[in-house]
Amino acid sequence: MAISAQVQNVHLAALMNGTHEIEDGVFTNIWGYGLWDQTPIATLPAPLLIFQQGDSVEIQMTNVSPESHTIHLHGLDVDQVNDGVPQTSFQVTPGGSTVYSFKANETGTFLYHCHVITTLHLTMGMYGMIVVERDDNTLFENGPIYDDTYYYLASDLEVETNNFPTMAFPFHEIQPDHFMINGSSGEMLFNGSENVIEMEAGQKIALRLGNIGYSKTEFIFPNSVNATAYLSDGRVIPTPFEIDTLEVYPGERYSVLIGTTETVSDFISVNYSNMENGIYQATNYIGINSYTFPTSIVNVDNEGIGVYPNPVDQILYFQAGTVKQIEIYNSKGVKVLERYEPIGMSSLDIQELARGMYFLRIDGSNSKKILKF
Ligand SMILES: [Cu+2]
C-alpha cells in the first residue's frame, strides 16, 4: 500500500449551463461537472481526478442546476449508498449537496458519471476519468515502473441532442456524430495540444485509456512504441500482452505502457464504430514524439531563415535574414519565451529553458517548427 495515503477532498458542481467547442469557433451545449468555485464551469470531460492508492476519497457534489443528478463511480469498490444509482442510492436535487466516499484500494483507471436519465445526461457531458496511482510510479504492486502518464478518455455526442436536450432518447436512438478524445477531435488534438505524447527515447509512458461514449473504440498503436496492456477495467492482467489494436468498449478502461529507444514521430489512431451495426464512424489521432540526444537537425523555415544548432544548448543562432520577433512555445502550447528587437537579432540566449521539445515561431509566421533544445 502506498505510504502517502491520505484523505482527498474534491468538490464538484453539477451544472447544466455549459458550452463546449466542438470545432474551431463552433460550440454546443453541455451539462457537466466543474471544480467548485465562485462561478463553477462545466467542462467536457469533467475534471480528471487522480488519487493515490490507499487514499480515503470524499467527492462532494453540489447541484447548482435545475434538475437532479448523481455521481456514479464506475468500476470502483463503493458501497450502495455511495454508488450514485438513483434506484438504489439517492439523487441530489437542485440546490442540494452530498459527499460520495470510497477507499481507493485498487490502482487503475476508472470513470465517473451521472446516473440520472443516464443516456441523456451522459451524452450531454456528465462524465470524467478517475485514476488511482501509486507514489512509487509503478502501475501496481510489483508492477512495471513508468516515467510519465497521459490520460485519454474517448467519448462522443450527437450534436443535435446537445443543442436541443429537450427529451431523453432511448439508447438506440442516440446516433453520435461527433467523436472526441478528452473533449477534442481532429486537429484540436494536435497543434501544441497537451494531448500529444512527448517522450524521451528509453522512457516508459503510462497511458490511461477509457471509453465513455456510445461507440466502440479501437486504439491502434504503431509498432514503433511497443504498446503493452497491463490493467483492464482496473484489474491486473495476469499475462500482460503486447498490442497493435486494443478494442475499448463503452465503460471499459485499460492501462498501457509504451516506450521506444528510437526517435519516433507517429500517432495512435482511435477508430469509432457504431455499437449496433459495427459501421465505422470516425478516427481521431493522438500524436507521439520521442526524441534522443544529441540529434543534429538544421531547420530552414518557409522564410529561408536557418536556425542552428539543433539541439541547442545555450545560444540559438539565426543563419540569414533579419529576425525581429521570436516566440518559443513548450510542447503543451504554452509560450515560454518571447523577444522583440526592432533592429533585428542574430542570436538568442535560451539557457533558461529546460531541456525538451519546443516550438519556434519567427516573425509571427504560422510555420511553427519543432526544435530539440
Ligand atoms: Cu445528471
CSV table of C-alpha atoms and ligand atoms in Angstrom, one decimal:
chain,number,residue,atom,x,y,z
A,1,MET,CA,0.0,0.0,0.0
A,2,ALA,CA,1.2,3.5,-0.8
A,3,ILE,CA,2.7,5.3,2.1
A,4,SER,CA,1.3,8.7,1.3
A,5,ALA,CA,-2.3,7.6,1.6
A,6,GLN,CA,-4.5,10.4,3.0
A,7,VAL,CA,-7.9,11.9,2.9
A,8,GLN,CA,-8.6,13.5,-0.5
A,9,ASN,CA,-11.4,16.0,-0.8
A,10,VAL,CA,-12.8,17.1,-4.1
A,11,HIS,CA,-15.7,19.5,-4.5
A,12,LEU,CA,-17.6,19.4,-7.8
A,13,ALA,CA,-20.5,21.4,-9.0
A,14,ALA,CA,-23.2,19.8,-11.2
A,15,LEU,CA,-24.1,22.2,-14.0
A,16,MET,CA,-26.5,22.4,-17.0
A,17,ASN,CA,-25.3,25.7,-18.5
A,18,GLY,CA,-22.0,24.7,-20.1
A,19,THR,CA,-20.8,25.2,-23.7
A,20,HIS,CA,-18.1,23.2,-25.4
A,21,GLU,CA,-16.2,23.9,-28.6
A,22,ILE,CA,-16.6,21.0,-31.0
A,23,GLU,CA,-14.6,22.6,-33.8
A,24,ASP,CA,-13.0,25.9,-34.5
A,25,GLY,CA,-15.5,28.5,-33.3
A,26,VAL,CA,-18.4,26.1,-33.2
A,27,PHE,CA,-20.0,25.4,-29.8
A,28,THR,CA,-22.6,23.1,-28.4
A,29,ASN,CA,-24.4,22.9,-25.1
A,30,ILE,CA,-23.1,20.6,-22.4
A,31,TRP,CA,-24.1,19.6,-18.9
A,32,GLY,CA,-21.3,18.5,-16.7
A,33,TYR,CA,-19.3,18.8,-13.6
A,34,GLY,CA,-16.9,21.6,-12.8
A,35,LEU,CA,-14.5,22.2,-9.9
A,36,TRP,CA,-16.2,24.1,-7.2
A,37,ASP,CA,-15.6,27.8,-7.4
A,38,GLN,CA,-17.4,31.2,-7.1
A,39,THR,CA,-18.6,30.6,-10.7
A,40,PRO,CA,-18.0,26.9,-11.4
A,41,ILE,CA,-17.8,26.0,-15.1
A,42,ALA,CA,-18.8,22.6,-16.6
A,43,THR,CA,-16.1,21.0,-18.7
A,44,LEU,CA,-16.2,18.1,-21.1
A,45,PRO,CA,-14.9,15.8,-19.9
A,46,ALA,CA,-15.3,16.6,-16.2
A,47,PRO,CA,-12.1,17.2,-14.3
A,48,LEU,CA,-9.6,14.4,-14.3
A,49,LEU,CA,-9.4,13.1,-10.7
A,50,ILE,CA,-6.1,11.5,-9.6
A,51,PHE,CA,-5.8,9.7,-6.3
A,52,GLN,CA,-3.1,7.6,-4.6
A,53,GLN,CA,-3.7,4.0,-3.7
A,54,GLY,CA,-4.9,3.8,-0.2
A,55,ASP,CA,-6.5,7.3,-0.2
A,56,SER,CA,-9.8,7.9,1.5
A,57,VAL,CA,-11.6,9.9,-1.1
A,58,GLU,CA,-14.5,12.3,-0.5
A,59,ILE,CA,-16.1,13.8,-3.5
A,60,GLN,CA,-18.6,16.5,-2.6
A,61,MET,CA,-21.1,17.3,-5.3
A,62,THR,CA,-23.2,20.4,-5.1
A,63,ASN,CA,-26.0,20.7,-7.6
A,64,VAL,CA,-26.4,24.2,-8.8
A,65,SER,CA,-28.5,23.2,-11.8
A,66,PRO,CA,-32.3,23.0,-12.2
A,67,GLU,CA,-32.5,19.2,-12.3
A,68,SER,CA,-31.4,16.2,-10.2
A,69,HIS,CA,-28.0,14.5,-10.7
A,70,THR,CA,-25.8,11.9,-9.1
A,71,ILE,CA,-22.2,10.7,-9.4
A,72,HIS,CA,-21.8,7.1,-10.2
A,73,LEU,CA,-18.3,5.8,-9.5
A,74,HIS,CA,-17.8,3.3,-12.4
A,75,GLY,CA,-15.6,0.4,-11.5
A,76,LEU,CA,-14.7,1.5,-8.0
A,77,ASP,CA,-15.4,-0.5,-4.9
A,78,VAL,CA,-18.1,1.6,-3.3
A,79,ASP,CA,-21.0,0.6,-1.1
A,80,GLN,CA,-24.5,1.0,-2.5
A,81,VAL,CA,-25.2,4.3,-0.8
A,82,ASN,CA,-22.3,5.9,-2.5
A,83,ASP,CA,-22.9,4.3,-5.8
A,84,GLY,CA,-24.9,7.2,-7.4
A,85,VAL,CA,-27.5,4.8,-9.0
A,86,PRO,CA,-30.8,6.6,-8.3
A,87,GLN,CA,-32.9,3.4,-7.8
A,88,THR,CA,-30.6,2.1,-5.1
A,89,SER,CA,-29.0,5.2,-3.8
A,90,PHE,CA,-30.3,8.8,-3.9
A,91,GLN,CA,-30.4,11.8,-6.3
A,92,VAL,CA,-29.0,15.2,-5.5
A,93,THR,CA,-31.9,17.6,-6.0
A,94,PRO,CA,-31.4,21.2,-7.3
A,95,GLY,CA,-29.6,23.2,-4.6
A,96,GLY,CA,-28.6,20.0,-2.7
A,97,SER,CA,-25.2,18.8,-1.9
A,98,THR,CA,-23.8,15.4,-0.9
A,99,VAL,CA,-20.5,13.6,-0.3
A,100,TYR,CA,-19.6,10.4,-2.1
A,101,SER,CA,-16.9,8.4,-0.1
A,102,PHE,CA,-14.8,5.5,-1.1
A,103,LYS,CA,-11.4,4.0,-0.3
A,104,ALA,CA,-9.1,3.9,-3.3
A,105,ASN,CA,-7.9,0.3,-2.7
A,106,GLU,CA,-7.2,-0.7,-6.3
A,107,THR,CA,-4.9,1.1,-8.7
A,108,GLY,CA,-6.1,1.7,-12.3
A,109,THR,CA,-8.4,3.7,-14.5
A,110,PHE,CA,-12.0,4.3,-13.6
A,111,LEU,CA,-14.9,6.5,-14.7
A,112,TYR,CA,-17.5,8.7,-13.0
A,113,HIS,CA,-20.7,9.9,-14.5
A,114,CYS,CA,-24.2,11.0,-13.7
A,115,HIS,CA,-26.7,8.1,-13.4
A,116,VAL,CA,-30.0,10.1,-13.8
A,117,ILE,CA,-31.7,9.5,-17.2
A,118,THR,CA,-28.2,8.1,-17.9
A,119,THR,CA,-28.4,8.2,-21.7
A,120,LEU,CA,-29.2,11.9,-21.9
A,121,HIS,CA,-27.1,13.1,-19.0
A,122,LEU,CA,-24.1,11.1,-20.4
A,123,THR,CA,-24.4,12.4,-23.9
A,124,MET,CA,-24.7,15.9,-22.5
A,125,GLY,CA,-21.3,15.5,-21.0
A,126,MET,CA,-21.7,14.5,-17.3
A,127,TYR,CA,-18.6,12.2,-17.1
A,128,GLY,CA,-14.9,12.1,-16.3
A,129,MET,CA,-12.0,9.9,-15.5
A,130,ILE,CA,-10.6,8.8,-12.2
A,131,VAL,CA,-7.1,7.3,-11.9
A,132,VAL,CA,-5.7,5.7,-8.8
A,133,GLU,CA,-1.9,5.7,-9.0
A,134,ARG,CA,0.9,4.7,-6.7
A,135,ASP,CA,3.5,7.0,-5.3
A,136,ASP,CA,6.4,4.8,-6.5
A,137,ASN,CA,5.4,5.2,-10.2
A,138,THR,CA,4.6,1.5,-10.6
A,139,LEU,CA,1.4,0.6,-12.3
A,140,PHE,CA,0.6,-1.8,-9.5
A,141,GLU,CA,2.4,-3.5,-6.6
A,142,ASN,CA,5.5,-5.2,-8.0
A,143,GLY,CA,4.3,-4.0,-11.5
A,144,PRO,CA,6.3,-2.1,-14.1
A,145,ILE,CA,7.7,1.3,-13.5
A,146,TYR,CA,7.0,4.3,-15.7
A,147,ASP,CA,8.3,7.9,-16.2
A,148,ASP,CA,5.2,9.9,-17.2
A,149,THR,CA,1.5,9.5,-17.8
A,150,TYR,CA,-1.0,10.6,-20.4
A,151,TYR,CA,-4.8,10.2,-19.9
A,152,TYR,CA,-7.2,9.7,-22.8
A,153,LEU,CA,-10.9,9.5,-22.4
A,154,ALA,CA,-12.8,8.7,-25.6
A,155,SER,CA,-16.4,9.9,-25.9
A,156,ASP,CA,-19.0,11.1,-28.4
A,157,LEU,CA,-22.1,13.1,-28.7
A,158,GLU,CA,-25.0,13.8,-31.1
A,159,VAL,CA,-24.7,17.5,-31.8
A,160,GLU,CA,-28.5,17.9,-32.3
A,161,THR,CA,-29.3,16.3,-28.9
A,162,ASN,CA,-26.8,18.6,-27.2
A,163,ASN,CA,-28.2,21.6,-29.0
A,164,PHE,CA,-31.8,20.7,-28.1
A,165,PRO,CA,-31.7,18.5,-25.0
A,166,THR,CA,-35.4,18.6,-24.5
A,167,MET,CA,-36.1,14.9,-24.1
A,168,ALA,CA,-34.3,11.7,-23.1
A,169,PHE,CA,-33.8,9.5,-26.1
A,170,PRO,CA,-33.8,5.7,-25.8
A,171,PHE,CA,-30.3,4.3,-26.1
A,172,HIS,CA,-30.7,3.1,-29.7
A,173,GLU,CA,-31.8,6.5,-30.9
A,174,ILE,CA,-28.6,8.2,-29.9
A,175,GLN,CA,-26.6,8.4,-33.1
A,176,PRO,CA,-23.3,10.1,-32.2
A,177,ASP,CA,-21.9,12.3,-34.9
A,178,HIS,CA,-19.1,14.0,-33.0
A,179,PHE,CA,-16.2,11.9,-31.7
A,180,MET,CA,-13.7,13.0,-29.1
A,181,ILE,CA,-10.6,12.3,-27.1
A,182,ASN,CA,-10.5,14.4,-23.9
A,183,GLY,CA,-13.2,16.5,-25.4
A,184,SER,CA,-11.2,17.3,-28.5
A,185,SER,CA,-11.3,16.0,-32.0
A,186,GLY,CA,-9.5,16.3,-35.3
A,187,GLU,CA,-6.8,19.0,-35.5
A,188,MET,CA,-7.7,20.2,-32.0
A,189,LEU,CA,-5.8,17.1,-30.7
A,190,PHE,CA,-2.7,18.5,-32.4
A,191,ASN,CA,-1.2,21.9,-32.8
A,192,GLY,CA,0.6,22.3,-29.4
A,193,SER,CA,-2.1,20.3,-27.7
A,194,GLU,CA,-1.3,18.8,-24.4
A,195,ASN,CA,-2.7,15.5,-25.7
A,196,VAL,CA,0.4,14.9,-27.9
A,197,ILE,CA,2.7,12.4,-26.2
A,198,GLU,CA,6.2,13.8,-25.9
A,199,MET,CA,8.8,11.4,-24.5
A,200,GLU,CA,12.5,10.8,-24.4
A,201,ALA,CA,13.8,7.6,-26.1
A,202,GLY,CA,14.2,5.0,-23.3
A,203,GLN,CA,11.3,6.3,-21.2
A,204,LYS,CA,8.2,4.3,-20.4
A,205,ILE,CA,5.0,6.2,-20.7
A,206,ALA,CA,1.8,5.0,-19.0
A,207,LEU,CA,-1.4,5.6,-21.0
A,208,ARG,CA,-4.7,5.6,-19.0
A,209,LEU,CA,-7.4,4.8,-21.6
A,210,GLY,CA,-11.1,4.8,-21.2
A,211,ASN,CA,-14.2,4.9,-23.3
A,212,ILE,CA,-17.4,6.5,-22.0
A,213,GLY,CA,-19.1,7.1,-25.4
A,214,TYR,CA,-21.8,5.2,-27.2
A,215,SER,CA,-19.4,3.9,-29.9
A,216,LYS,CA,-17.0,1.1,-29.7
A,217,THR,CA,-13.4,2.4,-30.0
A,218,GLU,CA,-10.2,0.8,-31.3
A,219,PHE,CA,-6.9,2.2,-30.2
A,220,ILE,CA,-4.3,1.3,-32.9
A,221,PHE,CA,-0.7,1.6,-31.8
A,222,PRO,CA,2.3,2.0,-34.1
A,223,ASN,CA,4.7,-1.0,-33.7
A,224,SER,CA,7.5,1.5,-33.0
A,225,VAL,CA,6.2,2.2,-29.4
A,226,ASN,CA,5.8,-1.4,-28.2
A,227,ALA,CA,2.4,-0.9,-26.5
A,228,THR,CA,1.7,-3.4,-23.8
A,229,ALA,CA,-1.5,-3.7,-21.8
A,230,TYR,CA,-1.2,-4.3,-18.1
A,231,LEU,CA,-4.5,-3.4,-16.5
A,232,SER,CA,-8.0,-3.9,-17.7
A,233,ASP,CA,-11.0,-2.3,-16.0
A,234,GLY,CA,-8.8,-1.5,-13.0
A,235,ARG,CA,-7.6,-5.1,-12.7
A,236,VAL,CA,-4.1,-6.5,-13.3
A,237,ILE,CA,-3.9,-8.6,-16.5
A,238,PRO,CA,-2.3,-11.9,-15.4
A,239,THR,CA,-0.1,-12.0,-18.5
A,240,PRO,CA,0.5,-8.6,-20.0
A,241,PHE,CA,0.1,-8.6,-23.7
A,242,GLU,CA,1.7,-6.6,-26.5
A,243,ILE,CA,-1.0,-4.9,-28.6
A,244,ASP,CA,-1.4,-3.5,-32.1
A,245,THR,CA,-5.1,-2.9,-31.7
A,246,LEU,CA,-6.9,-2.5,-28.4
A,247,GLU,CA,-10.7,-2.6,-28.5
A,248,VAL,CA,-12.2,-0.5,-25.8
A,249,TYR,CA,-16.0,-0.8,-25.5
A,250,PRO,CA,-18.2,1.8,-23.7
A,251,GLY,CA,-17.4,1.7,-20.0
A,252,GLU,CA,-14.1,-0.1,-20.4
A,253,ARG,CA,-10.7,1.1,-19.3
A,254,TYR,CA,-7.1,0.0,-19.9
A,255,SER,CA,-3.6,0.9,-18.6
A,256,VAL,CA,-1.0,0.6,-21.3
A,257,LEU,CA,2.7,1.2,-21.3
A,258,ILE,CA,4.6,2.5,-24.4
A,259,GLY,CA,8.3,3.1,-24.9
A,260,THR,CA,10.9,3.1,-27.6
A,261,THR,CA,14.7,3.6,-27.9
A,262,GLU,CA,14.3,5.2,-31.3
A,263,THR,CA,13.4,8.7,-32.5
A,264,VAL,CA,9.7,8.3,-33.4
A,265,SER,CA,7.2,10.7,-34.9
A,266,ASP,CA,4.0,8.8,-35.2
A,267,PHE,CA,0.4,8.6,-33.9
A,268,ILE,CA,-2.1,6.3,-32.2
A,269,SER,CA,-5.3,6.0,-34.3
A,270,VAL,CA,-8.6,5.8,-32.5
A,271,ASN,CA,-11.4,4.4,-34.6
A,272,TYR,CA,-15.0,4.8,-33.6
A,273,SER,CA,-17.7,2.5,-34.8
A,274,ASN,CA,-21.4,2.1,-34.2
A,275,MET,CA,-22.2,-0.4,-31.4
A,276,GLU,CA,-25.4,-1.6,-33.1
A,277,ASN,CA,-24.3,-2.3,-36.6
A,278,GLY,CA,-20.5,-2.0,-36.4
A,279,ILE,CA,-20.3,0.7,-39.1
A,280,TYR,CA,-17.2,2.8,-38.9
A,281,GLN,CA,-17.8,6.4,-37.9
A,282,ALA,CA,-14.6,8.4,-37.5
A,283,THR,CA,-10.9,8.4,-36.5
A,284,ASN,CA,-9.0,10.6,-34.1
A,285,TYR,CA,-5.2,10.7,-33.9
A,286,ILE,CA,-3.0,11.0,-30.8
A,287,GLY,CA,0.5,12.2,-31.8
A,288,ILE,CA,3.6,10.5,-30.4
A,289,ASN,CA,7.0,12.1,-30.5
A,290,SER,CA,10.1,10.6,-29.0
A,291,TYR,CA,13.4,12.3,-29.1
A,292,THR,CA,17.0,11.4,-28.4
A,293,PHE,CA,20.0,13.5,-27.5
A,294,PRO,CA,22.1,14.6,-29.2
A,295,THR,CA,20.5,14.9,-32.6
A,296,SER,CA,21.5,17.2,-35.4
A,297,ILE,CA,18.8,18.8,-37.5
A,298,VAL,CA,19.1,22.1,-39.3
A,299,ASN,CA,15.7,23.7,-39.7
A,300,VAL,CA,15.1,26.1,-42.5
A,301,ASP,CA,11.6,27.6,-42.4
A,302,ASN,CA,9.5,29.0,-45.1
A,303,GLU,CA,11.1,32.4,-45.0
A,304,GLY,CA,14.5,30.8,-45.6
A,305,ILE,CA,15.9,31.6,-42.1
A,306,GLY,CA,18.1,28.9,-40.9
A,307,VAL,CA,18.2,28.2,-37.2
A,308,TYR,CA,21.1,26.3,-35.6
A,309,PRO,CA,22.4,24.4,-33.8
A,310,ASN,CA,19.7,21.8,-33.1
A,311,PRO,CA,19.6,20.6,-30.5
A,312,VAL,CA,20.8,23.8,-28.9
A,313,ASP,CA,22.4,24.1,-25.5
A,314,GLN,CA,22.7,27.8,-24.7
A,315,ILE,CA,22.6,30.1,-27.7
A,316,LEU,CA,20.3,29.8,-30.7
A,317,TYR,CA,21.7,31.4,-33.9
A,318,PHE,CA,19.8,32.6,-37.0
A,319,GLN,CA,21.6,31.9,-40.3
A,320,ALA,CA,20.3,34.6,-42.6
A,321,GLY,CA,17.8,37.4,-42.7
A,322,THR,CA,16.8,39.8,-40.0
A,323,VAL,CA,14.8,38.2,-37.3
A,324,LYS,CA,12.8,40.7,-35.3
A,325,GLN,CA,10.4,38.6,-33.3
A,326,ILE,CA,10.9,35.2,-31.7
A,327,GLU,CA,8.3,33.2,-29.8
A,328,ILE,CA,9.0,29.9,-28.2
A,329,TYR,CA,6.3,27.5,-27.0
A,330,ASN,CA,6.7,24.4,-25.0
A,331,SER,CA,5.1,21.0,-26.0
A,332,LYS,CA,1.9,22.0,-24.2
A,333,GLY,CA,1.5,25.0,-26.4
A,334,VAL,CA,2.4,27.5,-23.6
A,335,LYS,CA,4.6,30.4,-24.6
A,336,VAL,CA,7.7,30.3,-22.6
A,337,LEU,CA,9.9,32.9,-24.2
A,338,GLU,CA,9.4,36.0,-26.4
A,339,ARG,CA,11.9,38.5,-27.7
A,340,TYR,CA,11.3,41.5,-29.9
A,341,GLU,CA,14.2,43.5,-31.4
A,342,PRO,CA,13.1,46.3,-33.8
A,343,ILE,CA,16.6,46.3,-35.4
A,344,GLY,CA,16.7,42.5,-35.7
A,345,MET,CA,18.8,39.9,-33.9
A,346,SER,CA,21.2,37.1,-35.0
A,347,SER,CA,21.1,35.0,-31.8
A,348,LEU,CA,19.0,34.3,-28.8
A,349,ASP,CA,20.1,33.1,-25.3
A,350,ILE,CA,17.8,30.2,-24.3
A,351,GLN,CA,19.8,28.9,-21.3
A,352,GLU,CA,16.8,29.5,-19.1
A,353,LEU,CA,14.7,26.8,-20.9
A,354,ALA,CA,14.7,23.3,-19.5
A,355,ARG,CA,15.8,20.5,-21.9
A,356,GLY,CA,12.9,19.4,-24.0
A,357,MET,CA,11.0,19.9,-27.2
A,358,TYR,CA,9.8,23.4,-28.2
A,359,PHE,CA,8.0,25.1,-31.0
A,360,LEU,CA,9.6,28.1,-32.5
A,361,ARG,CA,7.8,30.9,-34.2
A,362,ILE,CA,9.7,33.6,-36.2
A,363,ASP,CA,8.3,37.0,-37.0
A,364,GLY,CA,4.7,35.8,-36.5
A,365,SER,CA,5.0,33.0,-39.1
A,366,ASN,CA,2.4,30.3,-38.9
A,367,SER,CA,5.0,27.6,-39.6
A,368,LYS,CA,5.9,26.5,-36.1
A,369,LYS,CA,8.9,24.3,-36.0
A,370,ILE,CA,10.0,21.6,-33.6
A,371,LEU,CA,13.4,22.2,-32.0
A,372,LYS,CA,15.0,19.9,-29.5
A,373,PHE,CA,17.0,22.0,-27.1
B,1,CU,CU,-27.2,14.3,-14.4
